[in-house]
Amino acid sequence: MSPSAKQIDKVFQQVISRNPGEHEFHQAVREVFDSLPTVLSRHPEYVEASILERLCEPERQIIFRIPWTDDAGTVHISRGFRVQYNSALGPYKGGLRFHPSVLLGTVKFLGFEQVFKNALTGLPIGGGKGGSDFDPKDRSDAEIMRFCQSFMTEAYRHLGDRVDVPAGDIGVGRREIGYLFGQYKRIANRYESGVITGKGVTWGGSLLRTEATGYGTVFFAEHMLRAAGTSFDGTTALVSGSGNVAIYAIEKVHELGGTVVGASDSSGSVYDPDGIDLDLLREVKEVSRARISSYAEQRPQAQYLEGTRVWAVAQKSAVDVALPCATQNELDEDDAATLISSGVTAVVEGANMPTTPEAIRRLREADVLFGPGKAANAGGVATSALEMQQNATRDSWSAEYTEQRLSEIMENVHTRCASTAEEYGIPGDYVAGANIAGFTQVADAMLAQGVI
Ligand code: NDP
Ligand code: 2IT
């Protein structure tokens, strides 16, 4: 083992013992660390300044009680989190996740990823993440509002357009952002638009923010395909999930001439050999807030696969591209094997850390192009930063201009990952390219700002 690899291992052992049981956090740290031995050999100053140790300890971790009352008058206590992970490049920036699986370790893994992702956008944003173990499923609109208000009643004191700027993630969309912003405005007595992103376009939101993560993922994937001499045109694709990221990824794949034949939710998947009917999917998920099974009920040619991940559709249809857009660790080694047998040529992550390390290894051994989430899904947070920019100048941009900016940013993220991988002698390794480019930018800023 090289001295750098030994140093990395030592820090990783500390991460495990200081953060017991936080497996997702360990996984996210390990994945970045695996890309760093050569970086540390070239930059001993990072080791001298304990950059790795500092990057594994968030700047601030806030945990709070969220009391709220349901429609029947029963009081519930949820747990709220905000991890203000790293502010070397700008105010803390990152989404809020409302899902019963959320633990401190979940928020730490997402915050850790966010730091490097935000660096890759080239925009002045630090990294943070937050959320709650509140389960929004089957809750009424009034319950969602009361919960969001209670969340913000505590969270507001830690936020600000130059301090920490949340946005959406799983379970948090336009409706929740509205209730959160309203409560912040009421408590702070300030119309501080830039305190949260993902707002409605008539009250400070940016055009394209809703579409940005899904579109951006497909832009990134298209650059990867082009670099390999192909494109989306004529391809068959699978997208997991059917939420914000998935819906707009499907839309962009269709615009670029591909056909998405499968999508899913946490209960099951649909296989639609004619291509997902987006109007119907949006009606089911965004308007009725129903399960994806109801899509299949209304679409005679589609099959519903109860309790099955969407990757199983690759047993029924040849698949060229897979875009995991639901949640972490949702594509494992067996799923990777299914996709490889089906002829997949690229897997590009719209979600955060959806592919297990074993699955990534398997895909790369089979020479499948692999685009990591911290690069591929950066379009969402990048457009959030564009929303902050519009708020700061009290301006709003056209859809065309905003999409142009998003498309340029994704092209730059792709170029940075590809050229960094080349510089380090591992061409085509987008995982290492993204990790090294993000890490060195944050590390250099931390070095310049002293031991803080
Ligand atoms: P949504 O809440 O809009 O949609 C989430 C989708 O994933 C739903 O279809 C949901 O199904 C499914 N899902 C959630 N949890 C699980 C689970 N444990 N097992 C299986 N399926 C699950 O969230 P988003 O689309 O916003 O987020 C999706 C992913 O993209 C997340 O990893 C998020 O961190 C990441 N991301 C989001 C960005 C954004 O701008 N929104 C930006 C960058 C990354 P069900 O309805 O059944 O729960
Ligand atoms: O994971 C992510 O990048 C997000 N959920 C979006 C964060 C943001 O601040 O827009």
Coordinates of C-alpha atoms and ligand atoms in Angstrom, one line a residue:
M1 CA 0.0 0.0 0.0
S2 CA 1.3 3.5 -0.9
P3 CA 1.8 6.1 1.9
S4 CA -1.2 8.0 0.5
A5 CA -3.4 4.9 0.4
K6 CA -2.3 4.1 4.0
Q7 CA -3.2 7.7 5.1
I8 CA -6.6 7.4 3.4
D9 CA -7.3 4.1 5.1
K10 CA -6.4 5.5 8.5
V11 CA -8.8 8.4 8.1
F12 CA -11.5 6.0 6.8
Q13 CA -11.2 3.8 10.0
Q14 CA -11.7 7.0 12.1
V15 CA -14.8 7.8 10.0
I16 CA -16.2 4.4 10.8
S17 CA -15.5 4.5 14.5
R18 CA -16.7 8.1 15.0
N19 CA -19.9 7.6 13.0
P20 CA -21.0 4.1 14.0
G21 CA -23.9 2.5 12.1
E22 CA -24.0 5.3 9.4
H23 CA -23.5 2.9 6.5
E24 CA -24.6 5.2 3.8
F25 CA -22.2 7.9 5.0
H26 CA -19.4 5.4 5.1
Q27 CA -20.2 4.3 1.6
A28 CA -20.2 7.8 0.2
V29 CA -16.9 8.6 1.9
R30 CA -15.3 5.4 0.7
E31 CA -16.3 6.1 -2.8
V32 CA -14.6 9.5 -2.8
F33 CA -11.6 8.2 -0.9
D34 CA -11.0 5.5 -3.4
S35 CA -10.4 8.1 -6.1
L36 CA -7.8 10.0 -4.0
P37 CA -4.5 8.2 -3.5
T38 CA -2.8 9.8 -6.5
V39 CA -4.2 13.2 -5.6
L40 CA -2.7 13.0 -2.2
S41 CA 0.7 11.9 -3.6
R42 CA 0.7 14.9 -5.9
H43 CA -0.6 17.3 -3.1
P44 CA 1.1 16.5 0.2
E45 CA -0.3 19.9 1.4
Y46 CA -3.8 18.4 1.6
V47 CA -2.5 15.8 4.1
E48 CA -0.5 18.3 6.1
A49 CA -3.6 20.5 6.5
S50 CA -5.8 17.4 7.5
I51 CA -8.2 18.2 4.6
L52 CA -9.6 14.6 4.6
E53 CA -10.4 14.6 8.3
R54 CA -12.0 18.0 8.0
L55 CA -14.1 17.0 5.1
C56 CA -15.5 14.0 7.0
E57 CA -16.7 16.2 9.8
P58 CA -19.6 18.5 8.8
E59 CA -19.2 22.1 10.0
R60 CA -22.5 22.0 11.9
Q61 CA -25.2 19.3 12.5
I62 CA -28.6 20.4 13.7
I63 CA -31.2 18.0 15.0
F64 CA -34.6 19.2 16.2
R65 CA -38.1 18.2 17.4
I66 CA -41.0 18.8 15.0
P67 CA -44.3 18.6 16.8
W68 CA -47.4 18.6 14.6
T69 CA -51.1 17.7 14.8
D70 CA -52.9 15.5 12.3
D71 CA -56.4 16.1 11.0
A72 CA -57.9 13.9 13.8
G73 CA -56.2 16.1 16.5
T74 CA -53.4 13.5 17.3
V75 CA -50.0 15.0 18.1
H76 CA -47.0 13.6 16.3
I77 CA -43.4 14.1 17.0
S78 CA -41.1 13.9 14.0
R79 CA -37.3 14.5 13.9
G80 CA -35.8 17.3 11.8
F81 CA -32.2 17.6 10.5
R82 CA -30.0 20.2 8.8
V83 CA -26.4 19.3 8.2
Q84 CA -24.5 22.4 7.2
Y85 CA -21.7 20.4 5.7
N86 CA -19.1 22.7 4.1
S87 CA -19.1 26.4 3.3
A88 CA -15.7 26.7 1.5
L89 CA -17.3 27.7 -1.8
G90 CA -20.4 29.6 -0.7
P91 CA -23.5 29.4 1.6
Y92 CA -24.6 25.9 2.5
K93 CA -26.9 24.7 -0.3
G94 CA -28.9 21.5 -0.7
G95 CA -32.3 19.9 -0.5
L96 CA -34.7 18.7 2.2
R97 CA -35.9 15.1 2.2
F98 CA -39.1 14.0 3.9
H99 CA -39.2 10.2 4.1
P100 CA -39.6 7.8 7.0
S101 CA -36.1 6.3 6.2
V102 CA -34.3 9.6 7.0
L103 CA -31.7 9.3 9.8
L104 CA -28.7 11.6 10.6
G105 CA -26.4 9.3 8.6
T106 CA -28.7 9.6 5.5
V107 CA -28.5 13.4 5.7
K108 CA -24.7 13.3 6.3
F109 CA -24.2 11.1 3.2
L110 CA -26.3 13.4 1.1
G111 CA -24.5 16.5 2.5
F112 CA -21.1 14.9 1.8
E113 CA -22.1 14.2 -1.9
Q114 CA -23.6 17.7 -2.2
V115 CA -20.3 19.4 -1.3
F116 CA -18.5 17.9 -4.3
K117 CA -21.5 18.1 -6.6
N118 CA -21.9 21.8 -5.9
A119 CA -18.2 22.4 -6.6
L120 CA -18.6 20.6 -10.0
T121 CA -21.3 23.1 -11.1
G122 CA -18.6 25.9 -10.9
L123 CA -21.1 28.1 -9.1
P124 CA -20.5 29.7 -5.7
I125 CA -22.4 27.2 -3.4
G126 CA -21.3 25.3 -0.4
G127 CA -22.9 22.0 0.6
G128 CA -25.7 21.1 3.0
K129 CA -28.7 18.8 3.3
G130 CA -31.6 18.3 5.6
G131 CA -35.0 16.7 6.1
S132 CA -37.1 14.7 8.4
D133 CA -38.4 11.2 9.1
F134 CA -41.9 12.6 8.5
D135 CA -43.8 10.4 6.0
P136 CA -45.9 12.6 3.7
K137 CA -47.7 9.6 2.1
D138 CA -51.5 9.7 2.5
R139 CA -51.3 13.0 4.5
S140 CA -53.8 15.7 3.7
D141 CA -52.8 19.0 2.3
A142 CA -53.6 20.7 5.7
E143 CA -51.3 18.1 7.5
I144 CA -48.5 18.8 5.0
M145 CA -48.8 22.5 5.6
R146 CA -48.8 22.2 9.4
F147 CA -45.8 19.9 9.3
C148 CA -43.9 22.3 7.0
Q149 CA -44.7 25.2 9.2
S150 CA -43.5 23.4 12.3
F151 CA -40.3 22.3 10.5
M152 CA -39.6 25.9 9.6
T153 CA -40.5 27.3 13.0
E154 CA -37.2 25.7 14.2
A155 CA -35.2 25.7 11.0
Y156 CA -35.6 29.4 10.2
R157 CA -33.0 30.5 12.7
H158 CA -30.3 28.5 10.9
L159 CA -31.2 29.7 7.4
G160 CA -30.7 32.8 5.2
D161 CA -29.8 33.7 1.6
R162 CA -26.2 34.1 2.6
V163 CA -26.2 31.4 5.2
D164 CA -28.0 28.3 4.2
V165 CA -30.4 27.8 1.3
P166 CA -32.6 24.6 1.2
A167 CA -34.6 23.2 -1.7
G168 CA -36.5 20.0 -2.5
D169 CA -35.5 16.4 -2.6
I170 CA -37.6 13.2 -2.0
G171 CA -41.0 14.1 -0.7
V172 CA -40.4 17.8 -1.0
G173 CA -41.7 19.6 -4.1
R174 CA -43.3 22.9 -5.1
R175 CA -46.1 22.6 -2.6
E176 CA -43.8 22.0 0.4
I177 CA -41.4 24.7 -0.7
G178 CA -44.4 27.1 -0.7
Y179 CA -45.4 26.3 2.8
L180 CA -41.8 26.4 4.1
F181 CA -41.1 29.8 2.4
G182 CA -44.4 31.2 3.7
Q183 CA -43.6 30.3 7.3
Y184 CA -40.0 31.7 7.0
K185 CA -41.4 35.0 5.6
R186 CA -43.8 35.2 8.4
I187 CA -41.3 34.6 11.2
A188 CA -38.4 36.6 9.7
N189 CA -40.7 39.4 8.5
R190 CA -38.6 39.6 5.3
Y191 CA -39.4 38.8 1.7
E192 CA -36.0 37.0 1.3
S193 CA -36.6 35.1 -1.9
G194 CA -33.1 33.6 -2.0
V195 CA -33.6 31.8 1.3
I196 CA -35.0 28.7 -0.5
T197 CA -35.1 27.5 -4.1
G198 CA -37.7 25.6 -6.1
K199 CA -40.3 28.3 -5.5
G200 CA -43.2 28.8 -7.9
V201 CA -42.3 30.9 -10.9
T202 CA -44.8 33.7 -10.0
W203 CA -43.2 34.2 -6.6
G204 CA -39.5 34.1 -7.1
G205 CA -38.9 30.7 -8.6
S206 CA -36.8 30.1 -11.7
L207 CA -38.2 28.7 -14.9
L208 CA -36.8 25.2 -15.5
R209 CA -35.9 24.4 -11.9
T210 CA -38.6 21.7 -11.8
E211 CA -37.3 20.1 -14.9
A212 CA -33.6 20.8 -14.2
T213 CA -32.4 17.6 -12.5
G214 CA -34.0 15.2 -15.0
Y215 CA -33.1 17.3 -18.0
G216 CA -29.5 17.8 -16.7
T217 CA -29.1 14.1 -16.1
V218 CA -30.0 13.4 -19.7
F219 CA -27.8 16.2 -21.0
F220 CA -24.9 14.7 -19.1
A221 CA -25.7 11.2 -20.4
E222 CA -26.0 12.5 -24.0
H223 CA -22.4 14.0 -23.6
M224 CA -21.2 10.6 -22.4
L225 CA -22.8 8.8 -25.3
R226 CA -21.5 11.3 -27.8
A227 CA -18.0 11.0 -26.4
A228 CA -18.4 7.3 -27.1
G229 CA -19.6 7.9 -30.6
T230 CA -23.4 7.3 -30.1
S231 CA -26.4 9.2 -28.8
F232 CA -29.9 8.7 -27.3
D233 CA -31.5 8.7 -30.7
G234 CA -33.1 5.3 -31.3
T235 CA -32.2 3.9 -27.9
T236 CA -34.4 2.0 -25.4
A237 CA -34.1 3.2 -21.8
L238 CA -35.3 2.4 -18.3
V239 CA -35.8 5.0 -15.6
S240 CA -36.4 4.1 -12.0
G241 CA -38.8 6.2 -9.9
S242 CA -41.7 8.3 -11.1
G243 CA -41.1 11.5 -9.1
N244 CA -39.6 14.8 -10.0
V245 CA -36.2 13.6 -11.4
A246 CA -37.7 10.6 -13.2
I247 CA -40.5 12.4 -15.0
Y248 CA -38.3 15.1 -16.6
A249 CA -35.6 12.6 -17.4
I250 CA -38.2 10.6 -19.3
E251 CA -39.4 13.7 -21.1
K252 CA -35.8 14.6 -22.2
V253 CA -35.0 11.1 -23.4
H254 CA -38.1 11.2 -25.6
E255 CA -37.2 14.6 -26.9
L256 CA -33.8 13.2 -27.9
G257 CA -35.3 10.3 -29.8
G258 CA -35.0 7.6 -27.2
T259 CA -37.9 5.5 -25.8
V260 CA -38.3 4.9 -22.1
V261 CA -40.1 1.5 -21.6
G262 CA -40.1 1.3 -17.8
A263 CA -40.6 3.4 -14.7
S264 CA -41.4 2.6 -11.1
D265 CA -42.3 3.6 -7.5
S266 CA -41.5 2.0 -4.2
S267 CA -44.4 -0.5 -4.7
G268 CA -43.6 -1.8 -8.2
S269 CA -42.7 -1.1 -11.8
V270 CA -44.4 -0.7 -15.1
Y271 CA -43.3 -2.1 -18.5
D272 CA -44.7 -0.1 -21.4
P273 CA -43.3 -1.5 -24.7
D274 CA -44.7 1.5 -26.6
G275 CA -42.9 4.0 -24.4
I276 CA -44.1 5.7 -21.2
D277 CA -47.0 8.0 -21.9
L278 CA -45.8 11.1 -20.0
D279 CA -49.2 12.9 -19.9
L280 CA -50.7 9.9 -18.2
L281 CA -47.7 9.4 -15.8
R282 CA -47.9 13.0 -14.8
E283 CA -51.6 12.9 -14.3
V284 CA -51.2 9.8 -12.0
K285 CA -48.2 11.0 -10.0
E286 CA -48.4 14.8 -10.0
V287 CA -52.2 15.5 -10.1
S288 CA -53.8 12.5 -8.5
R289 CA -50.7 11.7 -6.3
A290 CA -51.6 8.0 -7.0
R291 CA -49.4 4.9 -7.3
I292 CA -47.8 3.8 -10.5
S293 CA -50.0 0.7 -10.6
S294 CA -52.8 3.1 -11.6
Y295 CA -50.8 4.1 -14.7
A296 CA -50.9 0.4 -15.8
E297 CA -54.6 0.2 -15.1
Q298 CA -55.2 3.0 -17.5
R299 CA -52.8 1.9 -20.2
P300 CA -53.8 -1.5 -21.8
Q301 CA -50.5 -2.2 -23.4
A302 CA -48.5 -1.7 -20.1
Q303 CA -47.8 -4.4 -17.5
Y304 CA -47.6 -3.8 -13.8
L305 CA -44.8 -5.7 -12.0
E306 CA -45.8 -5.7 -8.3
G307 CA -42.9 -5.5 -5.9
T308 CA -40.3 -5.5 -8.7
R309 CA -37.6 -3.1 -9.4
V310 CA -37.7 -1.6 -12.9
W311 CA -34.4 -3.2 -13.9
A312 CA -36.3 -6.5 -14.2
V313 CA -37.9 -5.0 -17.4
A314 CA -34.5 -5.7 -19.0
Q315 CA -35.5 -9.4 -18.9
K316 CA -38.4 -8.6 -21.3
S317 CA -36.8 -6.0 -23.5
A318 CA -33.3 -5.1 -24.8
V319 CA -32.1 -2.0 -22.9
D320 CA -29.4 0.5 -24.0
V321 CA -29.4 3.1 -21.2
A322 CA -30.5 2.9 -17.5
L323 CA -31.1 6.0 -15.5
P324 CA -31.7 5.3 -11.8
C325 CA -33.7 8.3 -10.5
A326 CA -35.4 7.1 -7.3
T327 CA -33.2 6.6 -4.2
Q328 CA -29.9 5.3 -2.8
N329 CA -28.7 1.7 -3.4
E330 CA -31.6 0.8 -5.7
L331 CA -29.5 -0.9 -8.3
D332 CA -27.4 -3.8 -7.0
E333 CA -25.1 -6.3 -8.4
D334 CA -27.8 -8.7 -9.6
D335 CA -29.6 -5.7 -11.3
A336 CA -26.3 -4.8 -13.0
A337 CA -26.0 -8.4 -14.3
T338 CA -29.6 -8.2 -15.7
L339 CA -28.8 -5.0 -17.4
I340 CA -25.5 -6.2 -18.8
S341 CA -27.3 -9.4 -20.2
S342 CA -29.8 -7.1 -21.9
G343 CA -27.0 -5.1 -23.7
V344 CA -26.9 -1.9 -21.6
T345 CA -24.2 0.5 -22.8
A346 CA -24.6 3.3 -20.2
V347 CA -25.9 3.7 -16.6
V348 CA -26.2 7.3 -15.5
E349 CA -27.4 8.3 -12.0
G350 CA -30.2 10.9 -11.7
A351 CA -30.6 9.9 -8.0
N352 CA -27.9 10.3 -5.3
M353 CA -25.8 7.1 -4.8
P354 CA -28.4 4.8 -6.4
T355 CA -25.9 2.2 -7.6
T356 CA -24.2 -0.1 -5.0
P357 CA -20.3 -0.3 -5.1
E358 CA -20.6 -3.9 -6.2
A359 CA -22.9 -3.0 -9.1
I360 CA -20.6 -0.2 -10.2
R361 CA -17.6 -2.6 -10.3
R362 CA -19.6 -5.1 -12.3
L363 CA -20.8 -2.5 -14.8
R364 CA -17.2 -1.2 -15.3
E365 CA -15.8 -4.7 -15.7
A366 CA -18.4 -5.1 -18.6
D367 CA -17.2 -1.8 -20.1
V368 CA -20.5 -0.1 -19.5
L369 CA -20.3 3.7 -19.4
F370 CA -21.0 4.9 -15.8
G371 CA -22.0 8.5 -14.9
P372 CA -22.0 9.2 -11.1
G373 CA -24.8 11.2 -9.6
K374 CA -22.7 13.9 -8.1
A375 CA -21.9 14.9 -11.7
A376 CA -24.9 13.7 -13.7
N377 CA -27.6 15.1 -11.4
A378 CA -25.9 18.4 -10.7
G379 CA -28.3 20.3 -13.0
G380 CA -30.9 20.6 -10.2
V381 CA -28.7 22.4 -7.7
A382 CA -27.1 24.4 -10.5
T383 CA -30.5 25.7 -11.5
S384 CA -31.1 26.4 -7.9
A385 CA -28.0 28.6 -7.9
L386 CA -29.4 30.3 -11.0
E387 CA -32.6 30.9 -9.1
M388 CA -30.6 32.5 -6.3
Q389 CA -28.8 34.7 -8.9
Q390 CA -32.2 35.8 -10.3
N391 CA -33.5 36.5 -6.8
A392 CA -30.3 38.5 -5.9
T393 CA -30.8 40.8 -9.0
R394 CA -34.6 40.8 -8.7
D395 CA -34.8 39.5 -12.2
S396 CA -36.4 36.5 -14.0
W397 CA -35.0 34.9 -17.1
S398 CA -36.7 33.3 -20.0
A399 CA -37.1 29.5 -20.3
E400 CA -34.8 29.5 -23.4
Y401 CA -32.0 31.4 -21.7
T402 CA -32.3 29.3 -18.5
E403 CA -32.2 26.0 -20.4
Q404 CA -29.2 27.3 -22.4
R405 CA -27.4 28.0 -19.1
L406 CA -28.3 24.6 -17.7
S407 CA -27.1 22.9 -20.9
E408 CA -23.8 24.8 -20.8
I409 CA -23.3 23.9 -17.1
M410 CA -23.9 20.2 -17.8
E411 CA -21.5 20.3 -20.7
N412 CA -18.9 21.9 -18.5
V413 CA -19.4 19.4 -15.7
H414 CA -19.0 16.6 -18.3
T415 CA -15.8 18.2 -19.7
R416 CA -14.3 18.7 -16.2
C417 CA -15.0 15.1 -15.2
A418 CA -13.6 13.7 -18.6
S419 CA -10.5 15.9 -18.6
T420 CA -9.7 15.3 -15.0
A421 CA -9.9 11.6 -15.5
E422 CA -7.6 12.0 -18.5
E423 CA -5.1 14.1 -16.5
Y424 CA -4.9 11.3 -14.0
G425 CA -4.4 8.7 -16.6
I426 CA -7.8 7.0 -16.3
P427 CA -9.7 8.2 -19.3
G428 CA -13.4 7.4 -19.3
D429 CA -13.5 7.0 -15.5
Y430 CA -16.2 9.5 -14.7
V431 CA -16.4 8.4 -11.0
A432 CA -12.7 9.3 -10.4
G433 CA -13.0 12.4 -12.7
A434 CA -16.0 13.8 -10.7
N435 CA -14.5 13.0 -7.3
I436 CA -11.1 14.4 -8.0
A437 CA -12.3 17.6 -9.8
G438 CA -14.8 18.3 -6.9
F439 CA -12.4 17.4 -4.2
T440 CA -9.5 19.5 -5.4
Q441 CA -11.6 22.6 -5.8
V442 CA -13.0 22.3 -2.3
A443 CA -9.6 21.4 -0.8
D444 CA -7.9 24.3 -2.4
A445 CA -10.5 26.8 -1.1
M446 CA -10.2 25.2 2.4
L447 CA -6.4 25.5 2.3
A448 CA -6.7 29.2 1.3
Q449 CA -9.2 29.9 4.1
G450 CA -7.0 28.6 6.8
V451 CA -7.6 26.1 9.6
I452 CA -11.3 26.7 10.4
Ligands
NDP1 P1 -39.6 12.4 -5.5 O1 -40.1 12.4 -4.1 O2 -40.2 13.4 -6.4 O3 -39.6 11.0 -6.2 C1 -39.0 9.9 -5.6 C2 -39.3 8.7 -6.4 O4 -38.4 7.6 -6.0 C3 -40.7 8.2 -6.2 O5 -41.1 7.5 -7.4 C4 -40.6 7.2 -5.1 O6 -41.6 6.2 -5.0 C5 -39.2 6.6 -5.4 N1 -38.6 6.2 -4.1 C6 -38.3 6.9 -3.0 N2 -37.8 6.2 -2.0 C7 -37.8 4.9 -2.5 C8 -37.3 3.7 -1.9 N3 -36.9 3.7 -0.7 N4 -37.4 2.6 -2.7 C9 -37.9 2.7 -4.0 N5 -38.4 3.8 -4.6 C10 -38.3 4.9 -3.8 O7 -38.0 12.7 -5.4 P2 -37.0 13.3 -6.5 O8 -37.4 12.8 -7.8 O9 -36.8 14.7 -6.2 O10 -35.6 12.6 -6.0 C11 -35.2 11.3 -6.6 C12 -33.7 11.1 -6.3 O11 -33.0 12.2 -7.0 C13 -33.2 11.2 -4.9 O12 -32.1 10.3 -4.8 C14 -32.8 12.6 -4.7 O13 -31.8 12.8 -3.7 C15 -32.2 12.9 -6.1 N6 -32.0 14.2 -6.5 C16 -33.1 15.1 -6.5 C17 -32.9 16.4 -7.0 C18 -34.1 17.3 -7.1 O14 -33.8 18.4 -7.6 N7 -35.3 17.0 -6.7 C19 -31.6 16.9 -7.4 C20 -30.5 15.9 -7.4 C21 -30.8 14.6 -7.0 P3 -42.7 6.4 -3.8 O15 -43.6 7.4 -4.3 O16 -43.3 5.0 -3.8 O17 -42.0 6.7 -2.6
2IT2 O1 -29.5 16.4 -4.3 C1 -29.7 17.5 -4.8 O2 -28.8 18.1 -5.5 C2 -30.9 18.2 -4.6 N1 -31.8 17.7 -4.0 C3 -31.1 19.6 -5.1 C4 -30.5 20.6 -4.1 C5 -30.8 22.1 -4.4 O3 -30.4 22.9 -3.6 O4 -31.4 22.4 -5.4

